[in-house]
Short mmCIF file of C-alpha atoms and ligand atoms in Angstrom, two decimals:
data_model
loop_
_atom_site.label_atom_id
_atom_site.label_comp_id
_atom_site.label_asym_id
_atom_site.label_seq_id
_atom_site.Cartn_x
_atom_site.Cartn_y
_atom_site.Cartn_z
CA UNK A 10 -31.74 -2.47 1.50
CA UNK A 11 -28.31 -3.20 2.69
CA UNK A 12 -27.85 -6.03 -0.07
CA UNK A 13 -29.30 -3.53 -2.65
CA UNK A 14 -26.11 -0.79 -2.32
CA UNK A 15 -23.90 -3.71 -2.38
CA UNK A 16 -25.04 -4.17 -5.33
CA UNK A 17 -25.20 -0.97 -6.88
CA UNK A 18 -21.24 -0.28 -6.12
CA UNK A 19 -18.67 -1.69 -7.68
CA UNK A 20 -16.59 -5.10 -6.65
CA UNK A 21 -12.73 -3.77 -6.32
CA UNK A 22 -9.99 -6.19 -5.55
CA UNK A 23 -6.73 -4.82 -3.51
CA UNK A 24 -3.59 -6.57 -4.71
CA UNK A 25 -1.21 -6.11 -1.46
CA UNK A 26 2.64 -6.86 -2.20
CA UNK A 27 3.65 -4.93 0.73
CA UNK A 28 5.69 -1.45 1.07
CA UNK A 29 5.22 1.38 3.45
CA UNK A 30 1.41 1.27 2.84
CA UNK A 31 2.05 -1.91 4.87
CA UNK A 32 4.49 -0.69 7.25
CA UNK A 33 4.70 -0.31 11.34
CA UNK A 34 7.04 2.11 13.60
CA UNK A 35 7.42 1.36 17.01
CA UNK A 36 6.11 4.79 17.66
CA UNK A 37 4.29 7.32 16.69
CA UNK A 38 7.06 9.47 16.02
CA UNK A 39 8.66 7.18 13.47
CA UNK A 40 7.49 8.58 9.99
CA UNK A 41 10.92 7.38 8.51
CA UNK A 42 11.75 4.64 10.48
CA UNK A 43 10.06 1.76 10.13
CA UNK A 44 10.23 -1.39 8.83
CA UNK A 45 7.72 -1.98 5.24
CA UNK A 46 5.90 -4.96 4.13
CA UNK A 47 4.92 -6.11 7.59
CA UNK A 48 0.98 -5.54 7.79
CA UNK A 49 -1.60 -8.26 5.85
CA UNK A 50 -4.13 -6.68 3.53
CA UNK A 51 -7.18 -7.57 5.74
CA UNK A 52 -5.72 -5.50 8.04
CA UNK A 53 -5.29 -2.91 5.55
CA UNK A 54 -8.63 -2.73 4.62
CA UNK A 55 -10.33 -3.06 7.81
CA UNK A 56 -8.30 0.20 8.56
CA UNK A 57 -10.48 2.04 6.11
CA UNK A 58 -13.67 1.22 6.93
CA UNK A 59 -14.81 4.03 4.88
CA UNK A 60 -13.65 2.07 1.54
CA UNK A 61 -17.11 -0.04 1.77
CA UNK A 62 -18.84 3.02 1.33
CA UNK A 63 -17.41 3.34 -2.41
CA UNK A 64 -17.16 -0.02 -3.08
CA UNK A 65 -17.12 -4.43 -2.56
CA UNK A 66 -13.89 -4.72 -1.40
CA UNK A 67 -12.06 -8.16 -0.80
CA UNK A 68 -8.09 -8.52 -0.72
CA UNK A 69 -5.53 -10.41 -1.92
CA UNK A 70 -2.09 -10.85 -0.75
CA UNK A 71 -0.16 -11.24 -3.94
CA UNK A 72 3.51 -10.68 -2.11
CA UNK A 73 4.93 -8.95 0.74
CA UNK A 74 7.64 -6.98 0.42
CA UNK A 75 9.86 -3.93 0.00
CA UNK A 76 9.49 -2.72 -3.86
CA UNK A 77 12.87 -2.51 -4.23
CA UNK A 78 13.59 -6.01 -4.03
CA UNK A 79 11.44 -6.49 -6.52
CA UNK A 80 11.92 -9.00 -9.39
CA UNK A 81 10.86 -9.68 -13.25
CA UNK A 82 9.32 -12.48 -12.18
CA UNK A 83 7.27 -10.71 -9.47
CA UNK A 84 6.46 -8.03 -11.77
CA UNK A 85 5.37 -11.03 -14.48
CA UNK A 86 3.55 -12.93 -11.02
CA UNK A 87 1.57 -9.85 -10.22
CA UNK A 88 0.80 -8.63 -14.16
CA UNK A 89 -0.78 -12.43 -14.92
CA UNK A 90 -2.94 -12.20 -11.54
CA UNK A 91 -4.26 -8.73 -12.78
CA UNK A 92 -5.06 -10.02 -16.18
CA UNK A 93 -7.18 -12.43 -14.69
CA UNK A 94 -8.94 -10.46 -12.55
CA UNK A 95 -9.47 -7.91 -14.85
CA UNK A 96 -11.60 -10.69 -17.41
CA UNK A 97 -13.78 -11.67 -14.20
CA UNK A 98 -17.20 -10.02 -14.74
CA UNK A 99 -17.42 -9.15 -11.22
CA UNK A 100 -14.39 -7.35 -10.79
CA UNK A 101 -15.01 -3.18 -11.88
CA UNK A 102 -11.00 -2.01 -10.99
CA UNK A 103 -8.40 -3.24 -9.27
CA UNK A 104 -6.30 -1.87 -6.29
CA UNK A 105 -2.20 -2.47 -6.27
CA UNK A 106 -0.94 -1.39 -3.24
CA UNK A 107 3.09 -1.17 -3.82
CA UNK A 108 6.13 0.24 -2.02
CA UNK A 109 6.68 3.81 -3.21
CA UNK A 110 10.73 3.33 -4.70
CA UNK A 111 9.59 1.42 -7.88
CA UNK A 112 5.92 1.72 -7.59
CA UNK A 113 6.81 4.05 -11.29
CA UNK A 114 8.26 0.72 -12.54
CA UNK A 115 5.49 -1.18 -11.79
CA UNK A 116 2.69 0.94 -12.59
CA UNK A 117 4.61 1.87 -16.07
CA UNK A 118 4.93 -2.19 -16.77
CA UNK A 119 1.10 -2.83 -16.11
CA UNK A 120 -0.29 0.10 -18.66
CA UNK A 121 1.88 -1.75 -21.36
CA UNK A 122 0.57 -5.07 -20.75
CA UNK A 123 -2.73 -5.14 -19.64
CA UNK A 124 -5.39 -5.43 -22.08
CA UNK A 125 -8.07 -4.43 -20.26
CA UNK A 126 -9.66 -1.05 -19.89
CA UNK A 127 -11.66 -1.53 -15.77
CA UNK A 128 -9.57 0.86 -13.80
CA UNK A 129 -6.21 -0.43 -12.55
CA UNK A 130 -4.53 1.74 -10.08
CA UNK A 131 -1.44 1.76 -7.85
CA UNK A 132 -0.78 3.05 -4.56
CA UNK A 133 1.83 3.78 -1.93
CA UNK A 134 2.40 5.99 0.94
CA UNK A 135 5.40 7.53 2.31
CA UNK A 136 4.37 7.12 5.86
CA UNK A 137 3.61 3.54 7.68
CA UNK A 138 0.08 3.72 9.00
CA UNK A 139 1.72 3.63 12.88
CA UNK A 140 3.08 6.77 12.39
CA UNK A 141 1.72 10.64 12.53
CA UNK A 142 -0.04 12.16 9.64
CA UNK A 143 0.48 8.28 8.25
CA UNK A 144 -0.78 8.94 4.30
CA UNK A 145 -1.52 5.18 3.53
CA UNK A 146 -5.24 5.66 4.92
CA UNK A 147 -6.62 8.49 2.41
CA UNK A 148 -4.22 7.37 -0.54
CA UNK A 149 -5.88 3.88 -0.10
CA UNK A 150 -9.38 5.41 -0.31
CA UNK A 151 -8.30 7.57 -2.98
CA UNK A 152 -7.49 4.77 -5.03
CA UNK A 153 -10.60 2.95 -4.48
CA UNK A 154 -13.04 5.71 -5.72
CA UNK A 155 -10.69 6.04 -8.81
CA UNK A 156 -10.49 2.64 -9.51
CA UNK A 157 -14.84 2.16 -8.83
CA UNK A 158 -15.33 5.60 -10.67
CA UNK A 159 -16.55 4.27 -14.59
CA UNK A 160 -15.15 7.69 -15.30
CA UNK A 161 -11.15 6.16 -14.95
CA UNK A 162 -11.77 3.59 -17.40
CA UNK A 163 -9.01 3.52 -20.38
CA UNK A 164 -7.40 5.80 -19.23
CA UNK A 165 -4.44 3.66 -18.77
CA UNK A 166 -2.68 2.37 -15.05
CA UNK A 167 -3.26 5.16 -12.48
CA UNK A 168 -1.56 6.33 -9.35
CA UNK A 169 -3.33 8.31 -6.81
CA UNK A 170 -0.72 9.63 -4.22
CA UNK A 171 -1.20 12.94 -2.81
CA UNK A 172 -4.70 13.42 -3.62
CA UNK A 173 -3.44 13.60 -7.35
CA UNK A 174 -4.81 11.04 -9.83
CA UNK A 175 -1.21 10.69 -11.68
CA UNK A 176 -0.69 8.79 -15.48
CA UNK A 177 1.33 5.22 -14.41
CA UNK A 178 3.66 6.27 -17.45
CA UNK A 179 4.62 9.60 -16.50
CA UNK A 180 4.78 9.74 -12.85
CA UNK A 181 7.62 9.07 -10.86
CA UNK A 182 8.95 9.26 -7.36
CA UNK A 183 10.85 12.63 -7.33
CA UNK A 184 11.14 13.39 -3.45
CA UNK A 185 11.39 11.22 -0.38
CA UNK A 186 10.01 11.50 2.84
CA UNK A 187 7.52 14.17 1.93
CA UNK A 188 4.01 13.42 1.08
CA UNK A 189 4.49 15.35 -2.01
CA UNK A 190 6.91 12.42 -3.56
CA UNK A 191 5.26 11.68 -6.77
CA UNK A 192 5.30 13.78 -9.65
CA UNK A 193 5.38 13.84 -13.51
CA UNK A 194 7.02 16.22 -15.66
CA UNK A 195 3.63 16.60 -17.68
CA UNK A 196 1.41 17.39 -14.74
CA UNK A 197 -0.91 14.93 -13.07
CA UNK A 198 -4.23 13.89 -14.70
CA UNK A 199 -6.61 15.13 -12.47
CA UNK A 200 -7.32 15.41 -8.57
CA UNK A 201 -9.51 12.71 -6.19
CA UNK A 202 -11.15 14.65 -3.32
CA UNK A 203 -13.29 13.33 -0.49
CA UNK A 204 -13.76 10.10 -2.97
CA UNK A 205 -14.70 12.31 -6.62
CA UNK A 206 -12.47 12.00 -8.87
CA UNK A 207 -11.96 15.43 -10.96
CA UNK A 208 -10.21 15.04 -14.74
CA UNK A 209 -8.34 17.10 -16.83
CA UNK A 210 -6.23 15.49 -18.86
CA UNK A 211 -5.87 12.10 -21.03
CA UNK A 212 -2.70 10.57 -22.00
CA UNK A 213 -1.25 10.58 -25.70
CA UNK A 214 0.98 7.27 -25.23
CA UNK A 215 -0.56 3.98 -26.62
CA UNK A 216 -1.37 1.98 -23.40
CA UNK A 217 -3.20 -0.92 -21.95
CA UNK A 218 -6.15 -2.06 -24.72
CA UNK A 219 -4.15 0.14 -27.28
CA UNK A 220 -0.95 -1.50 -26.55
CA UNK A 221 0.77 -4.49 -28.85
CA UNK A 222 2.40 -6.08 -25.66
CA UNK A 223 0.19 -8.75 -24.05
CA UNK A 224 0.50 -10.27 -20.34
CA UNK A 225 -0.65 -13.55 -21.55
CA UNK A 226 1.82 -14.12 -24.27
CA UNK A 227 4.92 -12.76 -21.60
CA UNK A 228 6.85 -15.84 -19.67
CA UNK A 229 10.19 -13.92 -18.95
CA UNK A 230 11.45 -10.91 -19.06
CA UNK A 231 15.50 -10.40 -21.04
CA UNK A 232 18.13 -9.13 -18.69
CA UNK A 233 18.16 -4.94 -19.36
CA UNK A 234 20.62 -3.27 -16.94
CA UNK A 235 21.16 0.45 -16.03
CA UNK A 236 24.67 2.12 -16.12
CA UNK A 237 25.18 5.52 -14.55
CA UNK A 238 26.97 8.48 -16.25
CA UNK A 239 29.05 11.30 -14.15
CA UNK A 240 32.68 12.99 -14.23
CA UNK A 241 35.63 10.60 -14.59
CA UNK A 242 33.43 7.42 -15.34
CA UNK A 243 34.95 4.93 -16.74
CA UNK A 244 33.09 1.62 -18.96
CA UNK A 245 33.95 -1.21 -16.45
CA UNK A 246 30.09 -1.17 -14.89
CA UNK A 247 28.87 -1.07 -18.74
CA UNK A 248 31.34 -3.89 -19.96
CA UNK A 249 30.37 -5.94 -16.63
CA UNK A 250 26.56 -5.75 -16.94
CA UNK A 251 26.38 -7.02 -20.36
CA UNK A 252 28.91 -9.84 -19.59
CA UNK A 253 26.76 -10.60 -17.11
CA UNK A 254 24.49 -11.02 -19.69
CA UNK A 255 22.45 -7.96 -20.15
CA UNK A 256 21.00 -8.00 -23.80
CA UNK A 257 20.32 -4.11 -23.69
CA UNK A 258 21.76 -1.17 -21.22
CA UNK A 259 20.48 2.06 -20.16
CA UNK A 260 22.86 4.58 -20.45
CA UNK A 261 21.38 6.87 -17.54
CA UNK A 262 23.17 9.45 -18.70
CA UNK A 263 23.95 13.04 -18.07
CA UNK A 264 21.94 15.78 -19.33
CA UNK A 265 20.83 15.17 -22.76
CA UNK A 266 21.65 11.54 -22.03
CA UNK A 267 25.19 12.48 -23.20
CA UNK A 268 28.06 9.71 -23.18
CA UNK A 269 31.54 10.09 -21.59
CA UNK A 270 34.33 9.76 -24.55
CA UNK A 271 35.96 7.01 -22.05
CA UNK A 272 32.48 5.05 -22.30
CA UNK A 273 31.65 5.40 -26.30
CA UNK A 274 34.13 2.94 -27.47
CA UNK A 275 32.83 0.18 -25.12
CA UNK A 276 29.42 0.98 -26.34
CA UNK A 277 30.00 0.92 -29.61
CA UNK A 278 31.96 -2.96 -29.16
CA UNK A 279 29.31 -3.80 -27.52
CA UNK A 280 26.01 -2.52 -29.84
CA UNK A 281 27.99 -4.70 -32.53
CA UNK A 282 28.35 -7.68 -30.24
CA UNK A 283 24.35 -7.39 -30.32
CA UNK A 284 23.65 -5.81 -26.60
CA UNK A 285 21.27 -2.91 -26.97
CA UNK A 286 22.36 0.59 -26.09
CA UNK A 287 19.63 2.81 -25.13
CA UNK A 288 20.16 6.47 -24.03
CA UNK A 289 18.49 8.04 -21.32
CA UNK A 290 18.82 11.08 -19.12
CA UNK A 291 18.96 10.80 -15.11
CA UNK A 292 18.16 14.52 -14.86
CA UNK A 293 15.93 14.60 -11.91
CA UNK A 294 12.46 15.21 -13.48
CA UNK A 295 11.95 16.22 -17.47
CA UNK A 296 14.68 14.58 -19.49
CA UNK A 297 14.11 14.69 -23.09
CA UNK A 298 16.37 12.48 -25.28
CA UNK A 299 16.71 13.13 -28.86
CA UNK A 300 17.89 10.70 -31.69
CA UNK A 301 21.41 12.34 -33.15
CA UNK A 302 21.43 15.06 -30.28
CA UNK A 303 24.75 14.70 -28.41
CA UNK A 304 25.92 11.27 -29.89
CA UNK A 305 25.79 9.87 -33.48
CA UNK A 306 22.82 7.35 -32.62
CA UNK A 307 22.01 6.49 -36.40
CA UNK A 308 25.59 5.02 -36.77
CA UNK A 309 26.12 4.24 -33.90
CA UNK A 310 22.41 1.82 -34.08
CA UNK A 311 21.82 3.28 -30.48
CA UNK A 312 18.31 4.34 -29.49
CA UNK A 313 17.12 7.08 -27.41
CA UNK A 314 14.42 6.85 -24.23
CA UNK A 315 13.60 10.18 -24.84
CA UNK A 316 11.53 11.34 -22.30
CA UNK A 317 11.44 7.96 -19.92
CA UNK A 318 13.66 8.25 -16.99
CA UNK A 319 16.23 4.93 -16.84
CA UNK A 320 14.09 3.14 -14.93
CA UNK A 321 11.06 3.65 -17.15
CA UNK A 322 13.29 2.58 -20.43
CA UNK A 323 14.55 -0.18 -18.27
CA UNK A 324 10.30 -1.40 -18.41
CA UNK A 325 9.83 -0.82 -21.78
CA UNK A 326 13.00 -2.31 -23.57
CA UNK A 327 12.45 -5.75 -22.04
CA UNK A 328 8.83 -5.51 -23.13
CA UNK A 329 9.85 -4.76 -26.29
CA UNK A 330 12.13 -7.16 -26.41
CA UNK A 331 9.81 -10.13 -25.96
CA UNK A 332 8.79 -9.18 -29.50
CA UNK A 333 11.39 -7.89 -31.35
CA UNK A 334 15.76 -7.80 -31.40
CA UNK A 335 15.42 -5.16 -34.44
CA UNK A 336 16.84 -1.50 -32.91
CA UNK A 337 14.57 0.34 -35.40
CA UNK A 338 11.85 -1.53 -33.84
CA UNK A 339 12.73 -0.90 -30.50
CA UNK A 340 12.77 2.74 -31.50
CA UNK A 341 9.46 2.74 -32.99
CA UNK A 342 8.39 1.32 -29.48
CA UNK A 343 10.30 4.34 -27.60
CA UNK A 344 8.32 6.77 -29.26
CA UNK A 345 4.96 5.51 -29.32
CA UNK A 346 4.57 4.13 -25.59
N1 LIG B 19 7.58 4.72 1.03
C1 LIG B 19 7.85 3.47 0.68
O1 LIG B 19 6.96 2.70 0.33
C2 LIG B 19 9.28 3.02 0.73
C3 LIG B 19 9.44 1.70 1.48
C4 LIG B 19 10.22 0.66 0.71
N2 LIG B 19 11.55 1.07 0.44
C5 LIG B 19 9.47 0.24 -0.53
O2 LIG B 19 9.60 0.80 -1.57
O3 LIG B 19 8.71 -0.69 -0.43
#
């Protein structure tokens, strides 16, 4: 009987890499201090013991660390051990649990190159499992019934934080300490309660089995770099990155991804000494970025993020530019993924 459920459920594989999911307080009381990345994934899952209702789970520990210290060649390390996972026949969805601060970053980088439509989704928690109200244990089982539920397949990389099932291209984290921290300025796709998952939404961006980017063909990622507008900046952090050798910068920019009149000039040198310039917004949640809005973009041969935050366009132009140098191109990328 016993060998006939484990059958009938799905085989799920948890990529750990560590993060608060993996986290310890020395007491109960600590829900913000902590150190992350310090429990194994066995131990992870044996903390759920629920999860073997929904599903064959086994874990892997890919990494184990704090997400933001992670690098391209982590993010390329982790993408290549999904891909093969996700052409085993007896893996149904995969797990990623991820620290929360670029958990958006990775989550974003997977739905472009995956090609694969089982159910890949990524999880965090804002509390270490030591502490109080700790959020790791439900988001964790969460994200096993989405990713064993036939019902996520293409649907692109998922996030379930919250009790929200959340598009891995739209959502970001938008509030710390509280539970609430991920959002998306297009609404969430749909809500996972006591292990169903409930949809109402699909997403219109091209994505994983849709999506011209390939994990298999990717061995490094180009040097993109983020530069921050406010009052009085000046271009030296612009002019530094890209002698550093950035081959494209985000302008995080103000508002409507606007430019400084001390900064334009340096951009402009630089766009003709072949570094990309790509303007985004760092508005906290909605930016929208339109071509020739603000700044002269078509002669200046800038492009425009619209609606991806920094660290989103950050993903996407050095994906795009494993393909292609062309800023038209890269354009055509910006609006359809
Ligand atoms: N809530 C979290 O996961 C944050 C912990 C850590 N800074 C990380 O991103 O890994």
């Amino acid at each position: 009987k016993e060998a006939e459920t484990q059958q009938k459920l799905a085989n799920v594989v948890i990529l750990a890499t560590g993060g608060t999911i993996a986290g310890a307080g020395a007491s109960a009381a600590n829900s913000a201090t902590y150190q992350a990345a310090k429990v194994g994934v066995d131990k992870l899952i044996a903390g759920v013991p629920e999860l073997a209702e929904l599903a064959n789970v086994r874990g892997e520990q890919v990494m184990q660390i704090a997400s933001e210290s992670i690098s391209n060649d982590d993010l390329l390390k982790l993408g290549k051990r999904v891909a093969e996972l996700a052409e085993s026949k007896d893996v149904d969805g995969i797990v990623i649990t991820h620290g929360t601060d670029t958990l958006e970053e990775t989550a974003y980088f997977l739905n472009l190159v995956e090609k694969t439509d089982k159910p890949i989704v990524v999880v965090g928690s804002m509390r270490p499992g030591t502490a109080m109200s700790a959020d790791g244990m439900l988001n964790l089982y969460n994200a096993v019934a989405v990713a064993s539920d036939k019902q996520s397949r293409g649907k692109g990389v998922l996030v379930t934080m919250n009790d929200e099932i959340q598009s891995g291209r739209d959502v970001s984290k938008s509030v710390n300490i509280k539970t609430e921290a991920f959002k998306s300025a297009w609404g969430p796709m749909g809500m996972v309660v006591e292990g169903k998952s409930y949809w109402f939404r699909l997403p219109a961006k091209r994505h994983t089995v849709n999506s011209e980017f390939d994990i298999k063909q990717i061995s490094s990622l180009p040097q993109v770099d983020i530069a921050y507008g406010y009052g009085n900046v000046t271009d030296t952090a612009y002019k530094a990155l890209a002698q550093n050798g950035a081959k494209a910068l985000i302008h995080a920019g103000t508002g409507n991804g606007s430019v400084s009149s001390r900064v334009v000039p340096a951009l402009q040198e630089l766009r003709k000494n072949g570094v990309q310039i790509i303007r985004s917004s760092h508005v906290n949640q909605g930016g929208f970025v339109l071509r020739n809005a603000e700044q002269p973009d078509d002669k200046n041969d800038w492009v425009v993020a619209h609606d991806l935050n920094p660290q989103k366009a950050r993903i996407l132009a050095m994906v795009a530019m494993t393909k292609t140098q062309d800023s038209k191109e890269l354009q055509r990328i910006f609006w359809e993924y």
